[in-house]
PDB file of C-alpha atoms in Angstrom:
ATOM      1  CA  UNK W   1       0.088   0.005  -0.011  1.00  0.00           C
ATOM      2  CA  UNK W   2       1.747   3.083  -0.943  1.00  0.00           C
ATOM      3  CA  UNK W   3       0.982   6.411   0.979  1.00  0.00           C
ATOM      4  CA  UNK W   4      -0.498   9.153  -0.943  1.00  0.00           C
ATOM      5  CA  UNK W   5       1.782  11.817  -1.766  1.00  0.00           C
ATOM      6  CA  UNK W   6       0.974  14.948  -3.370  1.00  0.00           C
ATOM      7  CA  UNK W   7       3.561  17.637  -4.664  1.00  0.00           C
ATOM      8  CA  UNK W   8       2.412  20.962  -6.001  1.00  0.00           C
ATOM      9  CA  UNK W   9       4.669  22.383  -8.943  1.00  0.00           C
ATOM     10  CA  UNK W  10       4.738  26.155  -9.431  1.00  0.00           C
ATOM     11  CA  UNK W  11       5.982  28.155 -12.203  1.00  0.00           C
ATOM     12  CA  UNK W  12       5.381  31.815 -12.514  1.00  0.00           C
ATOM     13  CA  UNK W  13       1.441  31.789 -11.854  1.00  0.00           C
ATOM     14  CA  UNK W  14       0.628  28.375 -12.780  1.00  0.00           C
ATOM     15  CA  UNK W  15       0.287  25.170 -10.857  1.00  0.00           C
ATOM     16  CA  UNK W  16       0.403  21.686 -11.449  1.00  0.00           C
ATOM     17  CA  UNK W  17       0.080  18.410  -8.978  1.00  0.00           C
ATOM     18  CA  UNK W  18       2.367  15.562  -8.996  1.00  0.00           C
ATOM     19  CA  UNK W  19       1.782  12.327  -7.260  1.00  0.00           C
ATOM     20  CA  UNK W  20       5.046  10.824  -6.573  1.00  0.00           C
ATOM     21  CA  UNK W  21       5.989   7.997  -6.947  1.00  0.00           C
ATOM     22  CA  UNK W  22       5.292   8.442 -10.589  1.00  0.00           C
ATOM     23  CA  UNK W  23       6.766   7.872 -13.660  1.00  0.00           C
ATOM     24  CA  UNK W  24       9.552  10.001 -14.716  1.00  0.00           C
ATOM     25  CA  UNK W  25       7.206  10.883 -17.891  1.00  0.00           C
ATOM     26  CA  UNK W  26       4.622  12.476 -15.515  1.00  0.00           C
ATOM     27  CA  UNK W  27       6.824  14.832 -13.875  1.00  0.00           C
ATOM     28  CA  UNK W  28       8.330  15.793 -17.536  1.00  0.00           C
ATOM     29  CA  UNK W  29       4.690  16.518 -18.723  1.00  0.00           C
ATOM     30  CA  UNK W  30       3.891  18.715 -15.675  1.00  0.00           C
ATOM     31  CA  UNK W  31       7.086  20.674 -16.161  1.00  0.00           C
ATOM     32  CA  UNK W  32       5.954  21.098 -19.947  1.00  0.00           C
ATOM     33  CA  UNK W  33       2.282  22.307 -19.043  1.00  0.00           C
ATOM     34  CA  UNK W  34       3.729  24.707 -16.750  1.00  0.00           C
ATOM     35  CA  UNK W  35       5.830  26.075 -19.781  1.00  0.00           C
ATOM     36  CA  UNK W  36       9.314  25.647 -17.468  1.00  0.00           C
ATOM     37  CA  UNK W  37      12.283  25.376 -19.030  1.00  0.00           C
ATOM     38  CA  UNK W  38      13.483  22.789 -16.752  1.00  0.00           C
ATOM     39  CA  UNK W  39      12.642  20.779 -13.542  1.00  0.00           C
ATOM     40  CA  UNK W  40      15.030  23.207 -11.460  1.00  0.00           C
ATOM     41  CA  UNK W  41      12.889  26.375 -12.537  1.00  0.00           C
ATOM     42  CA  UNK W  42       9.993  24.935 -11.025  1.00  0.00           C
ATOM     43  CA  UNK W  43       9.118  25.213  -7.264  1.00  0.00           C
ATOM     44  CA  UNK W  44       7.916  22.163  -5.651  1.00  0.00           C
ATOM     45  CA  UNK W  45       6.113  21.919  -2.297  1.00  0.00           C
ATOM     46  CA  UNK W  46       5.210  18.489  -0.775  1.00  0.00           C
ATOM     47  CA  UNK W  47       2.141  18.080   1.305  1.00  0.00           C
ATOM     48  CA  UNK W  48       2.219  16.237   4.730  1.00  0.00           C
ATOM     49  CA  UNK W  49       1.594  12.717   3.362  1.00  0.00           C
ATOM     50  CA  UNK W  50       3.874  11.193   6.099  1.00  0.00           C
ATOM     51  CA  UNK W  51       1.976  12.322   9.122  1.00  0.00           C
ATOM     52  CA  UNK W  52       3.303   9.468  11.355  1.00  0.00           C
ATOM     53  CA  UNK W  53       6.838  10.050  10.756  1.00  0.00           C
ATOM     54  CA  UNK W  54       7.486  13.846  10.842  1.00  0.00           C
ATOM     55  CA  UNK W  55      11.062  13.255  10.627  1.00  0.00           C
ATOM     56  CA  UNK W  56      10.997  12.061   7.399  1.00  0.00           C
ATOM     57  CA  UNK W  57       8.300  14.482   6.139  1.00  0.00           C
ATOM     58  CA  UNK W  58      11.022  17.204   7.134  1.00  0.00           C
ATOM     59  CA  UNK W  59      13.911  15.286   5.473  1.00  0.00           C
ATOM     60  CA  UNK W  60      11.717  14.969   2.282  1.00  0.00           C
ATOM     61  CA  UNK W  61      10.611  18.719   2.124  1.00  0.00           C
ATOM     62  CA  UNK W  62      14.289  19.699   2.574  1.00  0.00           C
ATOM     63  CA  UNK W  63      15.325  17.556  -0.250  1.00  0.00           C
ATOM     64  CA  UNK W  64      12.636  18.773  -2.779  1.00  0.00           C
ATOM     65  CA  UNK W  65      13.474  22.441  -1.794  1.00  0.00           C
ATOM     66  CA  UNK W  66      17.415  21.800  -2.834  1.00  0.00           C
ATOM     67  CA  UNK W  67      17.571  18.776  -5.039  1.00  0.00           C
ATOM     68  CA  UNK W  68      15.999  17.149  -8.041  1.00  0.00           C
ATOM     69  CA  UNK W  69      12.255  16.489  -7.846  1.00  0.00           C
ATOM     70  CA  UNK W  70      13.421  13.183  -9.746  1.00  0.00           C
ATOM     71  CA  UNK W  71      15.792  12.058  -7.398  1.00  0.00           C
ATOM     72  CA  UNK W  72      13.146  12.856  -4.478  1.00  0.00           C
ATOM     73  CA  UNK W  73      10.482  11.075  -6.628  1.00  0.00           C
ATOM     74  CA  UNK W  74      12.642   7.633  -6.739  1.00  0.00           C
ATOM     75  CA  UNK W  75      13.300   7.946  -2.848  1.00  0.00           C
ATOM     76  CA  UNK W  76       9.409   8.251  -2.019  1.00  0.00           C
ATOM     77  CA  UNK W  77       9.066   5.208  -4.387  1.00  0.00           C
ATOM     78  CA  UNK W  78      11.492   3.418  -2.315  1.00  0.00           C
ATOM     79  CA  UNK W  79      10.185   4.337   1.247  1.00  0.00           C
ATOM     80  CA  UNK W  80       6.745   3.881   0.496  1.00  0.00           C
ATOM     81  CA  UNK W  81       7.486   0.202  -0.226  1.00  0.00           C
ATOM     82  CA  UNK W  82       5.178  -1.662   2.412  1.00  0.00           C
ATOM     83  CA  UNK W  83       8.162  -3.420   3.997  1.00  0.00           C
ATOM     84  CA  UNK W  84      10.196  -0.452   4.348  1.00  0.00           C
ATOM     85  CA  UNK W  85      11.529  -0.138   7.835  1.00  0.00           C
ATOM     86  CA  UNK W  86      12.267   3.753   8.186  1.00  0.00           C
ATOM     87  CA  UNK W  87      13.651   3.468  11.613  1.00  0.00           C
ATOM     88  CA  UNK W  88      16.186   1.058  10.060  1.00  0.00           C
ATOM     89  CA  UNK W  89      16.532   3.517   7.388  1.00  0.00           C
ATOM     90  CA  UNK W  90      17.251   6.582   9.576  1.00  0.00           C
ATOM     91  CA  UNK W  91      19.824   4.513  11.521  1.00  0.00           C
ATOM     92  CA  UNK W  92      21.697   3.396   8.436  1.00  0.00           C
ATOM     93  CA  UNK W  93      21.643   7.024   6.941  1.00  0.00           C
ATOM     94  CA  UNK W  94      23.270   8.012   9.831  1.00  0.00           C
ATOM     95  CA  UNK W  95      25.894   5.265   9.986  1.00  0.00           C
ATOM     96  CA  UNK W  96      26.355   6.257   6.060  1.00  0.00           C
ATOM     97  CA  UNK W  97      26.793   9.701   6.891  1.00  0.00           C
ATOM     98  CA  UNK W  98      24.533  10.780   3.754  1.00  0.00           C
ATOM     99  CA  UNK W  99      21.495  13.249   3.543  1.00  0.00           C
ATOM    100  CA  UNK W 100      20.821  13.494  -0.185  1.00  0.00           C
ATOM    101  CA  UNK W 101      17.979  11.659  -1.884  1.00  0.00           C
ATOM    102  CA  UNK W 102      20.012   9.551  -4.242  1.00  0.00           C
ATOM    103  CA  UNK W 103      22.240   8.159  -1.575  1.00  0.00           C
ATOM    104  CA  UNK W 104      19.143   7.188   0.709  1.00  0.00           C
ATOM    105  CA  UNK W 105      17.563   5.748  -1.938  1.00  0.00           C
ATOM    106  CA  UNK W 106      20.494   3.537  -2.669  1.00  0.00           C
ATOM    107  CA  UNK W 107      20.543   2.468   1.169  1.00  0.00           C
ATOM    108  CA  UNK W 108      16.717   1.821   1.111  1.00  0.00           C
ATOM    109  CA  UNK W 109      17.010  -0.433  -1.911  1.00  0.00           C
ATOM    110  CA  UNK W 110      19.833  -2.318   0.072  1.00  0.00           C
ATOM    111  CA  UNK W 111      18.588  -2.364   3.413  1.00  0.00           C
ATOM    112  CA  UNK W 112      18.914  -5.949   3.763  1.00  0.00           C
ATOM    113  CA  UNK W 113      22.555  -5.645   3.864  1.00  0.00           C
ATOM    114  CA  UNK W 114      22.561  -3.672   7.084  1.00  0.00           C
ATOM    115  CA  UNK W 115      21.687  -5.063  10.849  1.00  0.00           C
ATOM    116  CA  UNK W 116      20.281  -2.620  13.228  1.00  0.00           C
ATOM    117  CA  UNK W 117      20.599  -3.609  16.914  1.00  0.00           C
ATOM    118  CA  UNK W 118      17.970  -1.134  18.235  1.00  0.00           C
ATOM    119  CA  UNK W 119      18.984   0.346  21.859  1.00  0.00           C
ATOM    120  CA  UNK W 120      22.548  -1.229  21.646  1.00  0.00           C
ATOM    121  CA  UNK W 121      24.744   1.299  23.611  1.00  0.00           C
ATOM    122  CA  UNK W 122      28.146  -0.712  23.846  1.00  0.00           C
ATOM    123  CA  UNK W 123      30.128  -3.706  22.679  1.00  0.00           C
ATOM    124  CA  UNK W 124      28.820  -5.702  25.071  1.00  0.00           C
ATOM    125  CA  UNK W 125      25.119  -5.184  23.852  1.00  0.00           C
ATOM    126  CA  UNK W 126      26.323  -6.214  20.432  1.00  0.00           C
ATOM    127  CA  UNK W 127      28.116  -9.457  21.662  1.00  0.00           C
ATOM    128  CA  UNK W 128      25.095 -10.456  23.497  1.00  0.00           C
ATOM    129  CA  UNK W 129      22.823  -9.754  20.453  1.00  0.00           C
ATOM    130  CA  UNK W 130      24.709 -11.786  17.668  1.00  0.00           C
ATOM    131  CA  UNK W 131      25.124 -14.785  20.170  1.00  0.00           C
ATOM    132  CA  UNK W 132      21.334 -14.725  20.684  1.00  0.00           C
ATOM    133  CA  UNK W 133      20.285 -13.834  17.146  1.00  0.00           C
ATOM    134  CA  UNK W 134      22.997 -14.887  14.804  1.00  0.00           C
ATOM    135  CA  UNK W 135      23.404 -18.815  14.110  1.00  0.00           C
ATOM    136  CA  UNK W 136      27.334 -17.990  13.308  1.00  0.00           C
ATOM    137  CA  UNK W 137      27.619 -16.823  16.843  1.00  0.00           C
ATOM    138  CA  UNK W 138      25.448 -19.252  18.443  1.00  0.00           C
ATOM    139  CA  UNK W 139      26.826 -20.923  21.853  1.00  0.00           C
ATOM    140  CA  UNK W 140      25.862 -23.632  23.910  1.00  0.00           C
ATOM    141  CA  UNK W 141      24.031 -22.909  27.344  1.00  0.00           C
ATOM    142  CA  UNK W 142      27.023 -24.320  29.057  1.00  0.00           C
ATOM    143  CA  UNK W 143      29.270 -21.758  27.268  1.00  0.00           C
ATOM    144  CA  UNK W 144      27.412 -18.822  27.574  1.00  0.00           C
ATOM    145  CA  UNK W 145      28.494 -17.690  30.922  1.00  0.00           C
ATOM    146  CA  UNK W 146      32.023 -17.570  30.137  1.00  0.00           C
ATOM    147  CA  UNK W 147      31.732 -15.260  26.908  1.00  0.00           C
ATOM    148  CA  UNK W 148      33.432 -11.863  26.941  1.00  0.00           C
ATOM    149  CA  UNK W 149      30.921 -10.217  25.029  1.00  0.00           C
ATOM    150  CA  UNK W 150      32.598  -7.081  25.094  1.00  0.00           C
ATOM    151  CA  UNK W 151      35.451  -8.355  23.394  1.00  0.00           C
ATOM    152  CA  UNK W 152      33.232 -10.150  21.038  1.00  0.00           C
ATOM    153  CA  UNK W 153      31.207  -7.134  19.956  1.00  0.00           C
ATOM    154  CA  UNK W 154      34.411  -5.129  19.604  1.00  0.00           C
ATOM    155  CA  UNK W 155      35.524  -8.015  17.240  1.00  0.00           C
ATOM    156  CA  UNK W 156      31.848  -8.025  15.492  1.00  0.00           C
ATOM    157  CA  UNK W 157      32.363  -4.283  14.930  1.00  0.00           C
ATOM    158  CA  UNK W 158      35.624  -4.387  13.476  1.00  0.00           C
ATOM    159  CA  UNK W 159      34.743  -7.593  11.331  1.00  0.00           C
ATOM    160  CA  UNK W 160      31.527  -6.080  10.173  1.00  0.00           C
ATOM    161  CA  UNK W 161      32.079  -2.274  10.019  1.00  0.00           C
ATOM    162  CA  UNK W 162      30.093  -1.399  12.832  1.00  0.00           C
ATOM    163  CA  UNK W 163      29.355   1.942  14.425  1.00  0.00           C
ATOM    164  CA  UNK W 164      27.285   3.186  16.976  1.00  0.00           C
ATOM    165  CA  UNK W 165      24.586   5.693  15.978  1.00  0.00           C
ATOM    166  CA  UNK W 166      21.960   7.591  17.866  1.00  0.00           C
ATOM    167  CA  UNK W 167      19.512   4.543  18.035  1.00  0.00           C
ATOM    168  CA  UNK W 168      21.545   2.002  18.430  1.00  0.00           C
ATOM    169  CA  UNK W 169      24.130  -0.146  16.646  1.00  0.00           C
ATOM    170  CA  UNK W 170      24.636  -0.447  12.648  1.00  0.00           C
ATOM    171  CA  UNK W 171      26.485  -2.995  10.807  1.00  0.00           C
ATOM    172  CA  UNK W 172      26.896  -4.409   7.276  1.00  0.00           C
ATOM    173  CA  UNK W 173      27.035  -8.075   5.984  1.00  0.00           C
ATOM    174  CA  UNK W 174      30.561  -9.549   6.003  1.00  0.00           C
ATOM    175  CA  UNK W 175      32.677  -8.504   2.531  1.00  0.00           C
ATOM    176  CA  UNK W 176      30.399  -5.423   2.119  1.00  0.00           C
ATOM    177  CA  UNK W 177      31.094  -1.679   2.387  1.00  0.00           C
ATOM    178  CA  UNK W 178      29.094   1.172   2.278  1.00  0.00           C
ATOM    179  CA  UNK W 179      30.982   2.397  -0.741  1.00  0.00           C
ATOM    180  CA  UNK W 180      29.746  -0.675  -2.697  1.00  0.00           C
ATOM    181  CA  UNK W 181      26.019   0.289  -1.865  1.00  0.00           C
ATOM    182  CA  UNK W 182      26.547   4.115  -2.552  1.00  0.00           C
ATOM    183  CA  UNK W 183      29.022   3.613  -5.687  1.00  0.00           C
ATOM    184  CA  UNK W 184      26.613   1.192  -7.530  1.00  0.00           C
ATOM    185  CA  UNK W 185      24.102   3.434  -7.701  1.00  0.00           C
ATOM    186  CA  UNK W 186      26.040   6.585  -8.624  1.00  0.00           C
ATOM    187  CA  UNK W 187      28.265   4.672 -11.039  1.00  0.00           C
ATOM    188  CA  UNK W 188      25.977   5.842 -13.845  1.00  0.00           C
ATOM    189  CA  UNK W 189      26.070   9.273 -12.942  1.00  0.00           C
ATOM    190  CA  UNK W 190      29.791   9.609 -12.627  1.00  0.00           C
ATOM    191  CA  UNK W 191      30.785   7.421 -15.510  1.00  0.00           C
ATOM    192  CA  UNK W 192      30.879  10.836 -17.664  1.00  0.00           C
ATOM    193  CA  UNK W 193      33.785  12.566 -15.598  1.00  0.00           C
TER     194      UNK W 193
END
């Protein structure tokens, strides 16, 4: 179920409504009907469609003011996916230190590569989580009392590029780095440089 989103596009005294996520062609047509030379000349305002997540609404508004409507449209498509875990995406964007629509779309599309341990505050919390939830780190009952969770957590953070963020701890699947996720999506754009 996608969240109904309305964007008002204005140029001089004319206005058009857009309904992201939509086809790129729909955006092109609106710009054309407004008589604008390009998307950059049009002022676009999003309505409050993510009322339950004001933080994301604020972010999308800021992006719409400063970035391409095409990129914001892609991001709306990615986050209005029914399975999207916005709390996890927020943590992963903080982990990756990115704020632009293109990068956050790339993260949203690869969210499965990341693990968020909500509420984790230190290496010990991380070690405990992995022993309890990850079959690779499972330990028999008899051994659990002897595990140095702090040291284990530190090892995991090193191995999996882990970082603490404001909502907990984020790490990636083994053998992946944040640049793998961001570069795949930016390769096309940077090819011409």
